[in-house]
Short mmCIF file of C-alpha atoms in Angstrom, two decimals:
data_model
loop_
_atom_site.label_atom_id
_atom_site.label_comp_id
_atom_site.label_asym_id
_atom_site.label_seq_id
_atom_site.Cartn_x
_atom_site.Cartn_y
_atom_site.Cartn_z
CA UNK A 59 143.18 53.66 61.16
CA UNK A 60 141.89 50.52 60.88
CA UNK A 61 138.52 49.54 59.11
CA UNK A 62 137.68 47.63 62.62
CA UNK A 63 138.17 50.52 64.46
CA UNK A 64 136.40 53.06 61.82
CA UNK A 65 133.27 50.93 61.83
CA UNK A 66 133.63 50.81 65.82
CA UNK A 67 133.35 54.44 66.21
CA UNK A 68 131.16 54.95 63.02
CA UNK A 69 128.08 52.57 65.27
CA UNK A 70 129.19 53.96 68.67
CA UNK A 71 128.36 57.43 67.32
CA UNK A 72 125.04 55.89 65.79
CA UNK A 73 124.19 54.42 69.34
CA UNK A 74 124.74 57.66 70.69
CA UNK A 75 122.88 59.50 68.53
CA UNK A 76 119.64 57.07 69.12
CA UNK A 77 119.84 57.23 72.75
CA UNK A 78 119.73 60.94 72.70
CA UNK A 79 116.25 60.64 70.47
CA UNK A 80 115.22 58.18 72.93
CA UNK A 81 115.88 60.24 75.68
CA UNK A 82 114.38 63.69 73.77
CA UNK A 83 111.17 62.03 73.27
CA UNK A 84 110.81 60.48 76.25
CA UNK A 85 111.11 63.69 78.12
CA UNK A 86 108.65 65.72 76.05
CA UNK A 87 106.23 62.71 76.53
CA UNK A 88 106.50 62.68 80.64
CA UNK A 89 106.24 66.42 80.58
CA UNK A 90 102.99 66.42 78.39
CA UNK A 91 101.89 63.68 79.89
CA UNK A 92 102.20 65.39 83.48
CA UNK A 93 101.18 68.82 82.50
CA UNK A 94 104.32 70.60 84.05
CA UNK A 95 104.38 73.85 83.24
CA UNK A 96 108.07 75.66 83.38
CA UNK A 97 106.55 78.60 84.95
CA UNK A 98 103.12 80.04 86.14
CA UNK A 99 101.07 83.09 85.33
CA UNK A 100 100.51 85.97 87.66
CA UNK A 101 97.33 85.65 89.11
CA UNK A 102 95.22 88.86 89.57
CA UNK A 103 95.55 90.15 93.58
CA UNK A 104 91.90 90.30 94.35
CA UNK A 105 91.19 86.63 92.15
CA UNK A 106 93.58 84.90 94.92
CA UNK A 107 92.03 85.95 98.06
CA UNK A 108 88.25 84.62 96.83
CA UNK A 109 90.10 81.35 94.81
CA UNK A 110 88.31 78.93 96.33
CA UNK A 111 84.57 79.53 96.81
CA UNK A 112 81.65 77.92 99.03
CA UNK A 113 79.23 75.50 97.10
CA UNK A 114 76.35 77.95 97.94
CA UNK A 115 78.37 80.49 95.89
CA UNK A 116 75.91 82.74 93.76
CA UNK A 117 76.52 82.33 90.06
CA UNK A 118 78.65 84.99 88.37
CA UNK A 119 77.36 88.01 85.97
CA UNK A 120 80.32 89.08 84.34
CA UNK A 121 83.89 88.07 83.15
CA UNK A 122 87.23 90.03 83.56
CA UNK A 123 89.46 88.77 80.95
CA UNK A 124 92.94 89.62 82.21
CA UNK A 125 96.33 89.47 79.69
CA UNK A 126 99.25 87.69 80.35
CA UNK A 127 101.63 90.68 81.30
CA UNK A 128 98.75 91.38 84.24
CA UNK A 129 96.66 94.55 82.45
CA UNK A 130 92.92 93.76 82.16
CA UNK A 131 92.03 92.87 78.79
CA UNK A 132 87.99 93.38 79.24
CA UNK A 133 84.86 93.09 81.16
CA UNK A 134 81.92 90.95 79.00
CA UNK A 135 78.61 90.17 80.54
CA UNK A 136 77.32 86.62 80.52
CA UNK A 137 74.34 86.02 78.39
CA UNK A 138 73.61 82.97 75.87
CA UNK A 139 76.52 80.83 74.81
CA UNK A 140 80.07 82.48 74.90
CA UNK A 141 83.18 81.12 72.91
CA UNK A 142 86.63 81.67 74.13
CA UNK A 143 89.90 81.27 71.84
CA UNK A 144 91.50 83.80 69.00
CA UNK A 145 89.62 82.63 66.79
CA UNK A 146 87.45 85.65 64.41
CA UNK A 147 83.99 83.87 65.47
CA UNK A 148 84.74 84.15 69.57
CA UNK A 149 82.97 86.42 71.54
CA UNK A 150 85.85 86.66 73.87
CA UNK A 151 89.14 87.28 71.69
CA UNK A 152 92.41 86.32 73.37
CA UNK A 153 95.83 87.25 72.36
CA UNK A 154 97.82 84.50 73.72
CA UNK A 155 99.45 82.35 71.45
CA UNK A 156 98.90 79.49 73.84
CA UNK A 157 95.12 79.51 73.48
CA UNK A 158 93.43 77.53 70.35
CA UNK A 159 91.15 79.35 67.75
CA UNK A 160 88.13 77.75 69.31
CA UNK A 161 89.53 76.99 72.82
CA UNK A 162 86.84 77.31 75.61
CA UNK A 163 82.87 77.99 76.25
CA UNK A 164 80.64 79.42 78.70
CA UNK A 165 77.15 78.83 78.67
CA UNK A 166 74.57 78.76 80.99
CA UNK A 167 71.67 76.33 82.20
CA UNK A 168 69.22 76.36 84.74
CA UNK A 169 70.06 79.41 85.94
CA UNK A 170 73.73 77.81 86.47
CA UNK A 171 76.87 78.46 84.45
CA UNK A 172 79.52 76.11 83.03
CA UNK A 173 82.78 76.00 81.24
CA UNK A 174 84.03 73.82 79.11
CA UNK A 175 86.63 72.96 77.29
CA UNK A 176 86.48 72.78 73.16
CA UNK A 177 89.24 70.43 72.17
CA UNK A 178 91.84 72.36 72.83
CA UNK A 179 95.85 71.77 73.09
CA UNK A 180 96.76 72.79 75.97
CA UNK A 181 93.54 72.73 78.15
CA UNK A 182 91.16 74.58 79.99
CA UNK A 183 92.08 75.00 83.57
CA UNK A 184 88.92 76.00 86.77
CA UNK A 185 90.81 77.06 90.09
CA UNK A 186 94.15 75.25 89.17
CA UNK A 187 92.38 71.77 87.98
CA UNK A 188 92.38 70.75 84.27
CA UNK A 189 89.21 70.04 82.86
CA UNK A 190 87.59 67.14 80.97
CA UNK A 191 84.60 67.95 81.22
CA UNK A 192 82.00 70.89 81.82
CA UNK A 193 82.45 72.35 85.04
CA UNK A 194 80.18 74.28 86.70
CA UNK A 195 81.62 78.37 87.95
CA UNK A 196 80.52 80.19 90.40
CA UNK A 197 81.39 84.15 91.26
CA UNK A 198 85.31 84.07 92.48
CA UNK A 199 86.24 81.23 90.35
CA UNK A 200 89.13 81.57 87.52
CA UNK A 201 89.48 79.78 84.39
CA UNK A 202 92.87 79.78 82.51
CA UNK A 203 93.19 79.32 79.21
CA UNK A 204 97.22 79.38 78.15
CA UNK A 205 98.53 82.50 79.97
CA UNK A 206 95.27 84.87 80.08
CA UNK A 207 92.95 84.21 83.32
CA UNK A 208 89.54 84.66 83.30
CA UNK A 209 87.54 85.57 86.84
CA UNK A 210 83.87 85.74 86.97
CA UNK A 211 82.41 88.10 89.37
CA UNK A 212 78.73 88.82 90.30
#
């Protein structure tokens, strides 16, 4: 073969190659970007039917931490500050590799209790919504953090 027609190929397959980088990158940075998720998690059967509560909602008591393959994980009270994440330090440990070390808090003041979220990777979601910034919960409201939900109950 010719040199012409070596060096022809040898940049067409160069071109090629870049434009399937371009087009890799570009599609992880729409999908972050959007928050698509590929698939969602089960939501608990009793959380669905009370999803989407009044404003004069009473302010919840209790958390039922629920695992990703649908078993419930744990009941913990609320009192003071509570940390979320798998971190050693949390009060509430998850096992879900999509959660950060330090990924979420609940706290509460005034007699009112918030969530936020910590920094985390892939966020802190309340009813379906991401947060960016506290959010206050009320009883019937669930918080997902990677695959585990969260629903506080009086």
């Amino acid at each position: 073969m010719s040199p012409f027609v070596l060096s022809v190929l040898k940049y067409s397959l160069l071109a090629l190659l870049y434009f399937f980088i371009y087009r890799a990158v570009k599609s992880v940075a729409v999908e972050v970007s959007t928050g698509r998720r590929a698939s969602k998690p089960r939501e608990p059967k009793r959380a669905a039917a009370k999803r989407k509560p009044s404003r004069a909602a009473k302010p919840p008591t209790s958390v039922i931490v629920h695992a990703p393959d649908g078993g419930k994980a744990g009941t913990f009270r609320l009192s003071g500050s509570i940390e979320i994440g798998r971190g050693e330090d949390c009060r509430i440990r998850l096992d879900d590799t999509y959660a950060s070390q330090m990924h979420a808090r609940l706290y509460g003041k005034d007699g009112t209790w918030f969530v936020e979220d910590l920094g985390s990777t892939n966020g802190t979601y309340l009813n379906d919504r991401r947060l960016s910034n506290p959010a206050e919960v009320h009883a019937g409201d669930i918080v997902r953090i990677g695959k585990t939900l969260l629903e506080l109950r009086r």
